[in-house]
Tab-separated table of C-alpha atoms and ligand atoms in Angstrom:
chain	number	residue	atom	x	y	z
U	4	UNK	CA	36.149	-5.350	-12.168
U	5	UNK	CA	34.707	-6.275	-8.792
U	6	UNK	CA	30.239	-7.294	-8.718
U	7	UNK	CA	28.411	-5.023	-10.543
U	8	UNK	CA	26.259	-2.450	-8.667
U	9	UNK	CA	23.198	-2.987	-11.050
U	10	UNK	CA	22.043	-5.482	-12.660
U	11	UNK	CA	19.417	-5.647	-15.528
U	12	UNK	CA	17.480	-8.862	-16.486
U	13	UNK	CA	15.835	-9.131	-20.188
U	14	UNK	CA	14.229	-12.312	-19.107
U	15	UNK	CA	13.990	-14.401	-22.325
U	16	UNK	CA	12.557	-17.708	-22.990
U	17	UNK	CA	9.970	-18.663	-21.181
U	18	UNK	CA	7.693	-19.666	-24.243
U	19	UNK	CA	10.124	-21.761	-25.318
U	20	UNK	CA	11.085	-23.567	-22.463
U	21	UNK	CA	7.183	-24.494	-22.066
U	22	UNK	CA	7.418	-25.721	-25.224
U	23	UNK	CA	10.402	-27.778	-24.360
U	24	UNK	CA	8.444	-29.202	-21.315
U	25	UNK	CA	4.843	-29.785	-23.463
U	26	UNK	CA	3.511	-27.323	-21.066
U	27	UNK	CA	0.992	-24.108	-21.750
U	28	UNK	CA	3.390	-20.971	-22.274
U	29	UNK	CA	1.652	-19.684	-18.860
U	30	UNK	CA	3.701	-22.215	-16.999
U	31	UNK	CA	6.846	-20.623	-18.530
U	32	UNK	CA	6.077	-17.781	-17.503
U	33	UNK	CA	4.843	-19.090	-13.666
U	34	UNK	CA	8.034	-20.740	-13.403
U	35	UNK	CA	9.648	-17.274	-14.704
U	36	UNK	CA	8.296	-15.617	-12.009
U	37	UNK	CA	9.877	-18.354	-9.524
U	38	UNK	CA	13.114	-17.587	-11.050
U	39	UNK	CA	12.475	-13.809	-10.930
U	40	UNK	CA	11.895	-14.352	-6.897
U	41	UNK	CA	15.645	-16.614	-6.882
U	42	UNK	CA	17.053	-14.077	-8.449
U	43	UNK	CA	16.507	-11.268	-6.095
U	44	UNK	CA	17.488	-13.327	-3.441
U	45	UNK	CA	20.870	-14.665	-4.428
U	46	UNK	CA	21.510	-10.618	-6.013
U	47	UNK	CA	21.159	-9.478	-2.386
U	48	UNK	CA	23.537	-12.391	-1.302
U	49	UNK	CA	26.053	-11.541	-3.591
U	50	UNK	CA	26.201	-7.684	-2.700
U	51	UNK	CA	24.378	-6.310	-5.576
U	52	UNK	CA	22.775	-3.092	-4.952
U	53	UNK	CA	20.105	-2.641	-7.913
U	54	UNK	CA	18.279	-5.561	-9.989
U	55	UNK	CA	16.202	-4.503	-12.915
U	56	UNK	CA	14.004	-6.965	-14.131
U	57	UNK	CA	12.191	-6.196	-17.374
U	58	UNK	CA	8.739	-7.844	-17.059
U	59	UNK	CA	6.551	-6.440	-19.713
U	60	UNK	CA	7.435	-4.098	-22.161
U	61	UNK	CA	5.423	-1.280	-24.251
U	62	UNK	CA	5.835	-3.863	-27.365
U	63	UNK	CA	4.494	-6.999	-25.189
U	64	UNK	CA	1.220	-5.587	-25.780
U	65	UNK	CA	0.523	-6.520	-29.084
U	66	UNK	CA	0.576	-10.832	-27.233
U	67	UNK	CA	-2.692	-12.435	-27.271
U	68	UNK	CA	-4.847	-11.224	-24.960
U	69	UNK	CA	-5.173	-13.981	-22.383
U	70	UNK	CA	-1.411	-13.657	-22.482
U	71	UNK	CA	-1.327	-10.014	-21.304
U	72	UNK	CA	-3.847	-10.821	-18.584
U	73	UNK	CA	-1.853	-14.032	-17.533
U	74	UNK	CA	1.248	-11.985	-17.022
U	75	UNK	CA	-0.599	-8.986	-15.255
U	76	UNK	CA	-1.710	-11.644	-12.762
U	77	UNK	CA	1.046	-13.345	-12.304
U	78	UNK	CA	2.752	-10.099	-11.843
U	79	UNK	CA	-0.250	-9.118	-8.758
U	80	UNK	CA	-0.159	-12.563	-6.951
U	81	UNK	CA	3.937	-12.197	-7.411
U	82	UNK	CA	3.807	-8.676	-5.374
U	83	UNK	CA	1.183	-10.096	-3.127
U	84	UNK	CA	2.745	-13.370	-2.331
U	85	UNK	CA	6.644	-12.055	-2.094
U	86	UNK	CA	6.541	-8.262	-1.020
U	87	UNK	CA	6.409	-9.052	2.828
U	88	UNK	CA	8.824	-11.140	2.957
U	89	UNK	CA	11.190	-9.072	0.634
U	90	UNK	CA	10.761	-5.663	2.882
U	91	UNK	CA	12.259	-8.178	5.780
U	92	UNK	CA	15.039	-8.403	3.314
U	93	UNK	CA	16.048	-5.064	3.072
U	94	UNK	CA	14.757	-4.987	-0.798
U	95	UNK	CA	12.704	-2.123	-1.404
U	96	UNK	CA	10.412	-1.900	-4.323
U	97	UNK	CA	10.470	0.039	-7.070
U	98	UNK	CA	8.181	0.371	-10.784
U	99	UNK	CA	9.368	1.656	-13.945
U	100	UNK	CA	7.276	2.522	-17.101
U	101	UNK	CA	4.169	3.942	-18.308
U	102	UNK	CA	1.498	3.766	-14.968
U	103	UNK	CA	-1.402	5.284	-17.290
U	104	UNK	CA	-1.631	2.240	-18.960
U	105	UNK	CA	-1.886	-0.620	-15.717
U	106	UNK	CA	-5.135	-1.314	-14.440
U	107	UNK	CA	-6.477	0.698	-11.570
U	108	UNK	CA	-6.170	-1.685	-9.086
U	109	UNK	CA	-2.644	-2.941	-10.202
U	110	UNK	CA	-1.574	1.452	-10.130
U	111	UNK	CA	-3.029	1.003	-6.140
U	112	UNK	CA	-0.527	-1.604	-5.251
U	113	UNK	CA	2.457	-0.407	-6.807
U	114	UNK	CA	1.981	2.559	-5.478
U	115	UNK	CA	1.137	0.619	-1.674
U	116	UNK	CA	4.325	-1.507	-2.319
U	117	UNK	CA	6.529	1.785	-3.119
U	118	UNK	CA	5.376	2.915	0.209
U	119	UNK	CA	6.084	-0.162	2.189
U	120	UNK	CA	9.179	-0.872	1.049
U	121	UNK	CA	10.298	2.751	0.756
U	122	UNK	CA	12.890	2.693	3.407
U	123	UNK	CA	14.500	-0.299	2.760
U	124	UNK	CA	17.944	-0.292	1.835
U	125	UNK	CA	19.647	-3.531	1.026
U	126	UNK	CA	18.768	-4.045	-2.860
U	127	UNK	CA	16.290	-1.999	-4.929
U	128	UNK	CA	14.606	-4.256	-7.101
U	129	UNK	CA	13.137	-2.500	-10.539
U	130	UNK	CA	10.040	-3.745	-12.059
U	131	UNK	CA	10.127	-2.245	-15.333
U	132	UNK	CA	6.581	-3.076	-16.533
U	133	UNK	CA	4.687	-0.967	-19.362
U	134	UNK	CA	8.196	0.312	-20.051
U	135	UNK	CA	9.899	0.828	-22.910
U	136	UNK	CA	13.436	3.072	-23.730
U	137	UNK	CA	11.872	5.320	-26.350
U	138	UNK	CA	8.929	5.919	-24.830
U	139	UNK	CA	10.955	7.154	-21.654
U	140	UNK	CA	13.363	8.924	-23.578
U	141	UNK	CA	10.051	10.691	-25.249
U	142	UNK	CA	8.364	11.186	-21.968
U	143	UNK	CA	11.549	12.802	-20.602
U	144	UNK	CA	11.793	15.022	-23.708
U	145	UNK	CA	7.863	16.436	-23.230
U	146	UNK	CA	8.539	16.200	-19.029
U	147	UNK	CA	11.714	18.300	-20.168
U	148	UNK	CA	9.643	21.221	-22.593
U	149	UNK	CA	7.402	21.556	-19.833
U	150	UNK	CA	9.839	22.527	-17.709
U	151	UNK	CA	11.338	24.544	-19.635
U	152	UNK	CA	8.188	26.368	-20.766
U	153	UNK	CA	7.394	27.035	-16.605
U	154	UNK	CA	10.436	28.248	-16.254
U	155	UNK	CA	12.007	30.336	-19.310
U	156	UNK	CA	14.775	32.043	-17.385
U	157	UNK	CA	16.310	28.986	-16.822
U	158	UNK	CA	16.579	28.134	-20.587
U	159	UNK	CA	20.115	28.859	-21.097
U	160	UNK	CA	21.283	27.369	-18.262
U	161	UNK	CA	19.488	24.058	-18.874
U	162	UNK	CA	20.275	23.711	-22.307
U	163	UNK	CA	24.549	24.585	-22.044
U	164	UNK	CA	24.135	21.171	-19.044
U	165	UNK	CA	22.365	18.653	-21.555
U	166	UNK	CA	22.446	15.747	-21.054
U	167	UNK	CA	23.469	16.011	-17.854
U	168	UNK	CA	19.843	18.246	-17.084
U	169	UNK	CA	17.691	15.539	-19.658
U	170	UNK	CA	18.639	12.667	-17.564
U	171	UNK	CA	16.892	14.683	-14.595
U	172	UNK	CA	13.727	13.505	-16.506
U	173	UNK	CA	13.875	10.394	-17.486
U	174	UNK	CA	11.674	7.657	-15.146
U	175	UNK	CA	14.022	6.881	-11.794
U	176	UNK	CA	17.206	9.387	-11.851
U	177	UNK	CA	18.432	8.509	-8.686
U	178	UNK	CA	19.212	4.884	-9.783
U	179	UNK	CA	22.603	4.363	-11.249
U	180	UNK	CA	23.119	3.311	-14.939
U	181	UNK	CA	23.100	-0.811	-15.161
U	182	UNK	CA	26.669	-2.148	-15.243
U	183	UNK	CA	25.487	-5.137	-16.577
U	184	UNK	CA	22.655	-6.589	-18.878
U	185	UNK	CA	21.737	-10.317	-18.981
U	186	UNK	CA	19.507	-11.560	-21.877
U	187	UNK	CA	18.816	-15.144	-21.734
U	188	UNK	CA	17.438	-17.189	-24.345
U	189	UNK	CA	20.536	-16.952	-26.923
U	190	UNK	CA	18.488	-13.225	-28.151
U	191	UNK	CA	21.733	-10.942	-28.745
U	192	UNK	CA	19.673	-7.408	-28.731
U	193	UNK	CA	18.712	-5.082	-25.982
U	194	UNK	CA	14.749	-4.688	-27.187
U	195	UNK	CA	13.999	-1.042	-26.306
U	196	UNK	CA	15.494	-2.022	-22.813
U	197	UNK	CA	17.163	0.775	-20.807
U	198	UNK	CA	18.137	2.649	-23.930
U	199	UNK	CA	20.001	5.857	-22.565
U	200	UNK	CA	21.203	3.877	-19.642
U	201	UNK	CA	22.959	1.158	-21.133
U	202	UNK	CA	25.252	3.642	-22.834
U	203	UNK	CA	27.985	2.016	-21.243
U	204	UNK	CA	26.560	-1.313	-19.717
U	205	UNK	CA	28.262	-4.475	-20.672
U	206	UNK	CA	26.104	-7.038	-22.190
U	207	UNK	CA	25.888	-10.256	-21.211
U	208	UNK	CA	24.074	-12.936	-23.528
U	209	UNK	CA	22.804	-16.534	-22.204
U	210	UNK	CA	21.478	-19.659	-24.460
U	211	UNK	CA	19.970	-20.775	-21.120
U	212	UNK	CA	16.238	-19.827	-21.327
U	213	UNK	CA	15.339	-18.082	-18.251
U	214	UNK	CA	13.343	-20.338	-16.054
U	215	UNK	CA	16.091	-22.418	-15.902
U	216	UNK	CA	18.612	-19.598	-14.918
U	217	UNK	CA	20.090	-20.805	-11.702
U	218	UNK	CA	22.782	-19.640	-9.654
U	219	UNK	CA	25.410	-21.302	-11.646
U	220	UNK	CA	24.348	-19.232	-14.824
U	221	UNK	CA	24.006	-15.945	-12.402
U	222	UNK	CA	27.895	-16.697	-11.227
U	223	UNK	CA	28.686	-17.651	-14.528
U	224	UNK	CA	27.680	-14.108	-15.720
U	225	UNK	CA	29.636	-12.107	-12.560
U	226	UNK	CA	32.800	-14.288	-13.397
U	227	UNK	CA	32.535	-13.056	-17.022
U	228	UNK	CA	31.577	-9.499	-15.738
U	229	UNK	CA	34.751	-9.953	-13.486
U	230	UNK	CA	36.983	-9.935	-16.112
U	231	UNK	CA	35.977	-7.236	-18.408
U	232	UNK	CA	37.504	-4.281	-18.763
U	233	UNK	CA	35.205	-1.088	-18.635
U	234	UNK	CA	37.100	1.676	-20.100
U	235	UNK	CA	33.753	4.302	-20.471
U	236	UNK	CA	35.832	5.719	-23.591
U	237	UNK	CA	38.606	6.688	-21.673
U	238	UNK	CA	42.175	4.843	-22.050
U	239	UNK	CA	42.441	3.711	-18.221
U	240	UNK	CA	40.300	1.525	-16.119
U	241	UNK	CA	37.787	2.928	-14.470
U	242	UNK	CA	37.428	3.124	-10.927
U	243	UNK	CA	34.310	1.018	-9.458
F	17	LIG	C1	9.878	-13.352	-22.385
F	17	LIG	O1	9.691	-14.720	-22.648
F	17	LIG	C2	9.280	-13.020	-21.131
F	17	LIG	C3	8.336	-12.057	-20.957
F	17	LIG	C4	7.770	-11.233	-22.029
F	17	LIG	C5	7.773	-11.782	-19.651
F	17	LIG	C6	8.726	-11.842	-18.507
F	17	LIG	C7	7.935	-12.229	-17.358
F	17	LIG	C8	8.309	-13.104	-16.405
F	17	LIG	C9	9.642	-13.704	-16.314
F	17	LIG	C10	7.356	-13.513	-15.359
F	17	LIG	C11	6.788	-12.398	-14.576
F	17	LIG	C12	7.826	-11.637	-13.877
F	17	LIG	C13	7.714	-11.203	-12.634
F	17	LIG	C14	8.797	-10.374	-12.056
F	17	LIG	C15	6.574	-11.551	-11.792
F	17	LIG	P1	8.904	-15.107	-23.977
F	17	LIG	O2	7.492	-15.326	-23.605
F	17	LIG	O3	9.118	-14.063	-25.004
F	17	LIG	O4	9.615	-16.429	-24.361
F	17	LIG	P2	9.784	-16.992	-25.851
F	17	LIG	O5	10.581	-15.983	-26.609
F	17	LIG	O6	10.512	-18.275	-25.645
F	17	LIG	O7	8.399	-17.186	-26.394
């Protein structure tokens, strides 16, 4: 097995590792965000073609609240600070999850970035944020009635291609399945991360905590990627 196409990030540990460092959790998650920015960069050196990074999920809400604002700023001053500079690197950006729930102004420049970067082609980095599996399996489900309501005739048809035709409706279609998960942190579960996707995804877990993931973790995990065998239930290696 050759470098995975996509790559998704469940980026664990940043409370901890402020702890570790007698620092506020909000510098965990600052120098998260660093690490998030490294990351992207050394994917796009290495050939990778999509990096996921799970930012804030549907559960995350239920932090305190200065938390949840810390994180939503971070997350504006990250987009501010790096997008410019990322669109000269060929990474074009790309949001995952729930808008309804962002703040108005934060739905604006997600929707500015998306724009921007829209013809970029090197890496597409995915900023799941508000997302969570289930809720995008359940929003696919209702996106999937719908259409089958507006359109009865095609019923039979639809139904005899599941779940080929579902996966039409879940949040990005277009963006191939993630080869590979990395959790940091030492947490060995996925967390409502990518649930239909990572079907078939092999799962790396990390005890490094993620703001000290550095490109000797990152090569640690293709190496071990390297030498798995993906099989996707057949008998024979598959083809990357
Ligand atoms: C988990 O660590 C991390 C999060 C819930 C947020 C992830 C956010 C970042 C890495 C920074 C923002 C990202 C971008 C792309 C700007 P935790 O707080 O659960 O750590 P703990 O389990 O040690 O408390």
């Amino acid at each position: 097995m050759g470098i995975p196409t996509h790559i998704a990030f469940i980026m664990d540990g940043n409370g901890r590792w402020a702890k570790q460092h007698r620092l506020d959790r909000s510098e965990g998650h600052a120098k998260g965000a660093e690490v998030a920015e490294a990351t992207v960069r050394l994917s796009a050196d290495r050939g990778i073609r999509y990096v996921t990074l799970f930012a804030f999920s549907t559960e995350n809400w239920k932090r305190p609240e200065n938390e949840v604002h810390f994180l939503f700023q971070l997350l504006s001053e990250y987009l501010l600070e790096h997008t410019e500079e990322m669109i000269k690197k060929g990474v074009r950006i790309r949001f995952m999850g729930r808008m309804k729930g962002l703040s108005p102004a934060l739905q604006d420049l997600i929707r500015r970035i998306e724009a921007q970067s829209f013809s970029c082609d090197r890496l597409q980095m995915i900023l799941a944020v508000n997302y969570g599996g289930r809720q995008e399996i359940s929003d696919g489900f209702l996106r999937l009635h719908e259409a089958l309501n507006n359109d009865p005739g095609r019923k039979d048809e639809m139904i005899a291609s599941l779940p080929e035709t579902f996966e039409r409706y879940l949040y990005l279609p277009d963006i191939p399945p993630p080869d590979l998960i990395i959790r940091t942190s030492g947490e060995k579960r996925i967390s409502n991360c990518l649930l239909w996707q990572s079907a078939y995804s092999e799962l790396y877990f990390t005890d490094t905590l993620w703001p000290d993931f550095d490109e000797k973790c990152f090569d640690e995990a293709l190496k071990e990627y390297s030498r798995r065998k993906r099989r996707f239930g057949g008998l024979d290696e598959h083809p990357s």
